[in-house]
PDB file of C-alpha atoms in Angstrom:
ATOM      1  CA  MET C   1      -9.179   3.043   7.385  1.00  0.00           C
ATOM      2  CA  VAL C   2      -7.697   3.964   4.052  1.00  0.00           C
ATOM      3  CA  TRP C   3      -6.204   1.911   1.241  1.00  0.00           C
ATOM      4  CA  GLY C   4      -3.604   3.125  -1.279  1.00  0.00           C
ATOM      5  CA  GLY C   5      -1.138   1.677  -3.733  1.00  0.00           C
ATOM      6  CA  ILE C   6       2.283   2.890  -4.901  1.00  0.00           C
ATOM      7  CA  SER C   7       4.811   2.055  -7.618  1.00  0.00           C
ATOM      8  CA  PRO C   8       7.816   3.930  -8.962  1.00  0.00           C
ATOM      9  CA  ARG C   9       5.648   5.154 -11.825  1.00  0.00           C
ATOM     10  CA  LEU C  10       2.321   5.908 -10.194  1.00  0.00           C
ATOM     11  CA  ARG C  11       0.220   5.941  -7.036  1.00  0.00           C
ATOM     12  CA  THR C  12      -3.447   5.227  -6.727  1.00  0.00           C
ATOM     13  CA  PRO C  13      -5.852   7.663  -5.103  1.00  0.00           C
ATOM     14  CA  LEU C  14      -6.483   6.915  -1.475  1.00  0.00           C
ATOM     15  CA  TYR C  15      -9.653   4.937  -0.887  1.00  0.00           C
ATOM     16  CA  HIS C  16     -11.489   5.552   2.398  1.00  0.00           C
ATOM     17  CA  VAL C  17     -12.864   2.222   3.630  1.00  0.00           C
ATOM     18  CA  VAL C  18     -16.063   2.611   5.671  1.00  0.00           C
ATOM     19  CA  GLY C  19     -16.886  -0.345   7.849  1.00  0.00           C
ATOM     20  CA  ASN C  20     -15.474  -3.844   7.566  1.00  0.00           C
ATOM     21  CA  LEU C  21     -13.524  -4.668   4.464  1.00  0.00           C
ATOM     22  CA  THR C  22     -14.697  -8.107   3.323  1.00  0.00           C
ATOM     23  CA  GLY C  23     -13.152 -10.041   0.441  1.00  0.00           C
ATOM     24  CA  VAL C  24     -16.088  -9.152  -1.829  1.00  0.00           C
ATOM     25  CA  ARG C  25     -15.772  -5.452  -0.968  1.00  0.00           C
ATOM     26  CA  TYR C  26     -11.955  -5.590  -1.463  1.00  0.00           C
ATOM     27  CA  GLN C  27     -12.563  -7.073  -4.891  1.00  0.00           C
ATOM     28  CA  ASN C  28     -15.363  -4.710  -5.937  1.00  0.00           C
ATOM     29  CA  GLU C  29     -14.146  -1.473  -4.404  1.00  0.00           C
ATOM     30  CA  ILE C  30     -10.390  -1.728  -4.562  1.00  0.00           C
ATOM     31  CA  LEU C  31      -9.081  -4.480  -6.856  1.00  0.00           C
ATOM     32  CA  GLN C  32     -11.380  -3.955  -9.852  1.00  0.00           C
ATOM     33  CA  PRO C  33     -11.439  -0.112  -9.980  1.00  0.00           C
ATOM     34  CA  LEU C  34      -8.037   0.706  -8.606  1.00  0.00           C
ATOM     35  CA  VAL C  35      -5.508  -2.141  -8.591  1.00  0.00           C
ATOM     36  CA  VAL C  36      -6.098  -3.806 -11.923  1.00  0.00           C
ATOM     37  CA  PRO C  37      -5.977  -0.531 -13.938  1.00  0.00           C
ATOM     38  CA  ALA C  38      -2.834   0.537 -12.045  1.00  0.00           C
ATOM     39  CA  LEU C  39      -1.130  -2.797 -12.688  1.00  0.00           C
ATOM     40  CA  GLN C  40      -2.108  -2.632 -16.325  1.00  0.00           C
ATOM     41  CA  ALA C  41      -0.607   0.832 -16.575  1.00  0.00           C
ATOM     42  CA  ILE C  42       2.597  -0.363 -14.996  1.00  0.00           C
ATOM     43  CA  GLY C  43       2.952  -3.295 -17.448  1.00  0.00           C
ATOM     44  CA  PRO C  44       3.229  -7.112 -17.436  1.00  0.00           C
ATOM     45  CA  ARG C  45       5.960  -7.271 -14.804  1.00  0.00           C
ATOM     46  CA  ALA C  46       3.822  -5.500 -12.224  1.00  0.00           C
ATOM     47  CA  ILE C  47       3.345  -7.340  -8.946  1.00  0.00           C
ATOM     48  CA  LEU C  48       0.616  -6.817  -6.338  1.00  0.00           C
ATOM     49  CA  GLN C  49       2.188  -6.782  -2.884  1.00  0.00           C
ATOM     50  CA  ASP C  50      -0.404  -6.937  -0.147  1.00  0.00           C
ATOM     51  CA  ASP C  51      -0.508  -8.701   3.157  1.00  0.00           C
ATOM     52  CA  ASN C  52      -2.340 -11.633   4.749  1.00  0.00           C
ATOM     53  CA  ALA C  53      -5.407  -9.689   5.814  1.00  0.00           C
ATOM     54  CA  PRO C  54      -8.449 -11.990   5.639  1.00  0.00           C
ATOM     55  CA  SER C  55     -10.086  -9.759   3.046  1.00  0.00           C
ATOM     56  CA  HIS C  56      -7.013 -10.083   0.798  1.00  0.00           C
ATOM     57  CA  ARG C  57      -6.987 -13.880   0.998  1.00  0.00           C
ATOM     58  CA  SER C  58     -10.622 -14.759   0.577  1.00  0.00           C
ATOM     59  CA  ALA C  59     -11.687 -17.349  -1.971  1.00  0.00           C
ATOM     60  CA  ALA C  60     -13.433 -14.714  -4.031  1.00  0.00           C
ATOM     61  CA  VAL C  61     -10.352 -12.534  -4.165  1.00  0.00           C
ATOM     62  CA  ASN C  62      -8.090 -15.450  -5.028  1.00  0.00           C
ATOM     63  CA  THR C  63     -10.405 -16.363  -7.919  1.00  0.00           C
ATOM     64  CA  PHE C  64     -10.577 -12.788  -9.123  1.00  0.00           C
ATOM     65  CA  ILE C  65      -6.813 -12.304  -9.005  1.00  0.00           C
ATOM     66  CA  GLN C  66      -6.348 -15.497 -11.123  1.00  0.00           C
ATOM     67  CA  GLN C  67      -9.037 -14.429 -13.586  1.00  0.00           C
ATOM     68  CA  ALA C  68      -7.623 -10.922 -13.890  1.00  0.00           C
ATOM     69  CA  ARG C  69      -4.103 -12.349 -14.343  1.00  0.00           C
ATOM     70  CA  VAL C  70      -2.695 -10.326 -11.508  1.00  0.00           C
ATOM     71  CA  ASN C  71       0.822 -11.271 -10.486  1.00  0.00           C
ATOM     72  CA  GLY C  72       0.671 -11.489  -6.711  1.00  0.00           C
ATOM     73  CA  MET C  73       3.357 -11.753  -4.106  1.00  0.00           C
ATOM     74  CA  LEU C  74       2.515 -14.254  -1.404  1.00  0.00           C
ATOM     75  CA  TRP C  75       3.713 -13.748   2.137  1.00  0.00           C
ATOM     76  CA  PRO C  76       4.233 -16.481   4.738  1.00  0.00           C
ATOM     77  CA  ALA C  77       1.704 -16.270   7.618  1.00  0.00           C
ATOM     78  CA  ASN C  78       4.230 -15.278  10.238  1.00  0.00           C
ATOM     79  CA  SER C  79       6.498 -12.988   8.259  1.00  0.00           C
ATOM     80  CA  PRO C  80       7.897  -9.547   9.053  1.00  0.00           C
ATOM     81  CA  ASP C  81       6.057  -6.705   7.360  1.00  0.00           C
ATOM     82  CA  LEU C  82       8.524  -5.501   4.736  1.00  0.00           C
ATOM     83  CA  ASN C  83       5.898  -3.758   2.610  1.00  0.00           C
ATOM     84  CA  PRO C  84       7.197  -0.295   1.621  1.00  0.00           C
ATOM     85  CA  ILE C  85       3.645   1.035   1.892  1.00  0.00           C
ATOM     86  CA  GLU C  86       4.062   1.095   5.678  1.00  0.00           C
ATOM     87  CA  HIS C  87       6.769   3.742   5.372  1.00  0.00           C
ATOM     88  CA  MET C  88       4.551   5.623   2.984  1.00  0.00           C
ATOM     89  CA  TRP C  89       1.809   5.621   5.572  1.00  0.00           C
ATOM     90  CA  ASP C  90       4.203   7.009   8.131  1.00  0.00           C
ATOM     91  CA  GLU C  91       5.396   9.763   5.774  1.00  0.00           C
ATOM     92  CA  ARG C  92       1.868  10.744   4.885  1.00  0.00           C
ATOM     93  CA  CYS C  93       0.897  10.894   8.568  1.00  0.00           C
ATOM     94  CA  ARG C  94       3.903  13.040   9.397  1.00  0.00           C
ATOM     95  CA  ARG C  95       3.041  15.386   6.555  1.00  0.00           C
ATOM     96  CA  VAL C  96      -0.592  15.733   7.715  1.00  0.00           C
ATOM     97  CA  GLN C  97       0.583  16.497  11.289  1.00  0.00           C
ATOM     98  CA  GLN C  98       3.229  18.984  10.181  1.00  0.00           C
ATOM     99  CA  HIS C  99       1.141  20.951   7.662  1.00  0.00           C
ATOM    100  CA  HIS C 100      -2.249  21.041   9.281  1.00  0.00           C
ATOM    101  CA  PRO C 101      -3.850  21.802  12.656  1.00  0.00           C
ATOM    102  CA  PRO C 102      -6.019  19.066  14.151  1.00  0.00           C
ATOM    103  CA  PRO C 103      -8.914  18.419  11.716  1.00  0.00           C
ATOM    104  CA  ALA C 104     -12.305  19.856  12.565  1.00  0.00           C
ATOM    105  CA  ASN C 105     -14.138  16.771  11.187  1.00  0.00           C
ATOM    106  CA  LEU C 106     -13.608  13.492   9.360  1.00  0.00           C
ATOM    107  CA  GLY C 107     -14.142  15.080   5.975  1.00  0.00           C
ATOM    108  CA  GLN C 108     -11.331  17.538   6.554  1.00  0.00           C
ATOM    109  CA  LEU C 109      -9.018  14.761   7.746  1.00  0.00           C
ATOM    110  CA  LEU C 110      -9.720  12.666   4.618  1.00  0.00           C
ATOM    111  CA  GLN C 111      -9.121  15.702   2.411  1.00  0.00           C
ATOM    112  CA  TRP C 112      -5.794  16.422   4.092  1.00  0.00           C
ATOM    113  CA  ARG C 113      -4.787  12.776   3.925  1.00  0.00           C
ATOM    114  CA  GLN C 114      -5.422  12.681   0.146  1.00  0.00           C
ATOM    115  CA  GLN C 115      -3.605  16.042  -0.313  1.00  0.00           C
ATOM    116  CA  GLU C 116      -0.527  14.841   1.588  1.00  0.00           C
ATOM    117  CA  TRP C 117      -0.622  11.384  -0.043  1.00  0.00           C
ATOM    118  CA  SER C 118      -0.450  13.118  -3.435  1.00  0.00           C
ATOM    119  CA  GLY C 119       2.322  15.401  -2.162  1.00  0.00           C
ATOM    120  CA  VAL C 120       4.797  12.743  -1.116  1.00  0.00           C
ATOM    121  CA  PRO C 121       7.655  13.124  -3.647  1.00  0.00           C
ATOM    122  CA  ARG C 122       8.018  10.444  -6.245  1.00  0.00           C
ATOM    123  CA  ALA C 123      11.718  10.116  -5.319  1.00  0.00           C
ATOM    124  CA  PHE C 124      10.647   9.060  -1.765  1.00  0.00           C
ATOM    125  CA  ILE C 125       8.418   6.305  -3.191  1.00  0.00           C
ATOM    126  CA  CYS C 126      11.094   5.091  -5.588  1.00  0.00           C
ATOM    127  CA  ASN C 127      13.613   4.923  -2.796  1.00  0.00           C
ATOM    128  CA  LEU C 128      11.169   2.840  -0.702  1.00  0.00           C
ATOM    129  CA  ILE C 129      10.508   0.405  -3.507  1.00  0.00           C
ATOM    130  CA  HIS C 130      14.129   0.121  -4.627  1.00  0.00           C
ATOM    131  CA  SER C 131      15.143  -0.647  -1.096  1.00  0.00           C
ATOM    132  CA  MET C 132      13.128  -3.939  -1.099  1.00  0.00           C
ATOM    133  CA  ARG C 133      16.144  -6.108  -2.003  1.00  0.00           C
ATOM    134  CA  GLN C 134      18.144  -4.686   0.888  1.00  0.00           C
ATOM    135  CA  ARG C 135      15.158  -5.051   3.196  1.00  0.00           C
ATOM    136  CA  CYS C 136      14.922  -8.715   2.393  1.00  0.00           C
ATOM    137  CA  VAL C 137      18.695  -9.305   2.755  1.00  0.00           C
ATOM    138  CA  GLU C 138      18.710  -7.578   6.119  1.00  0.00           C
ATOM    139  CA  CYS C 139      15.634  -9.496   7.269  1.00  0.00           C
ATOM    140  CA  LEU C 140      17.236 -12.791   6.355  1.00  0.00           C
ATOM    141  CA  ALA C 141      20.504 -11.801   8.099  1.00  0.00           C
ATOM    142  CA  HIS C 142      18.506 -11.141  11.293  1.00  0.00           C
ATOM    143  CA  TYR C 143      16.521 -14.384  10.960  1.00  0.00           C
ATOM    144  CA  GLY C 144      13.276 -12.444  10.539  1.00  0.00           C
ATOM    145  CA  GLY C 145      13.947 -10.293  13.616  1.00  0.00           C
ATOM    146  CA  HIS C 146      14.215  -6.500  13.995  1.00  0.00           C
ATOM    147  CA  THR C 147      15.953  -4.592  11.220  1.00  0.00           C
ATOM    148  CA  ARG C 148      16.703  -0.949  10.723  1.00  0.00           C
ATOM    149  CA  TYR C 149      13.691  -0.784   8.342  1.00  0.00           C
TER     150      TYR C 149
END
């Protein structure tokens, strides 16, 4: 499993998660070293958009997010996944498959994933993020059902 963050202005490096990602690990390995500095670089209007994974909603993480003054976006428990990062994952996967033969080992796969993650054009990311309003409008129009996104 890998974790990554995007914004119109920057993207974090990919982080390879080994084993189960607990709330404490999410806080110590991802939020503190990657998310908080990225949000600070973006500025005071930055919003953390994650999902309802148990590691993202643990008591330790909630406390940390409040103490770090991170603006978070809460999602209802049974909501469609509108997070633009899902399309970023798809694009990165396509790029790996198009530009590389099957990897010889995990290290090679991780290297190619990072390379292709970094190679996704900024315009593609901006388009994903700027489409959020329309994603939400379309989701509401379809009562939370299937949309073209």
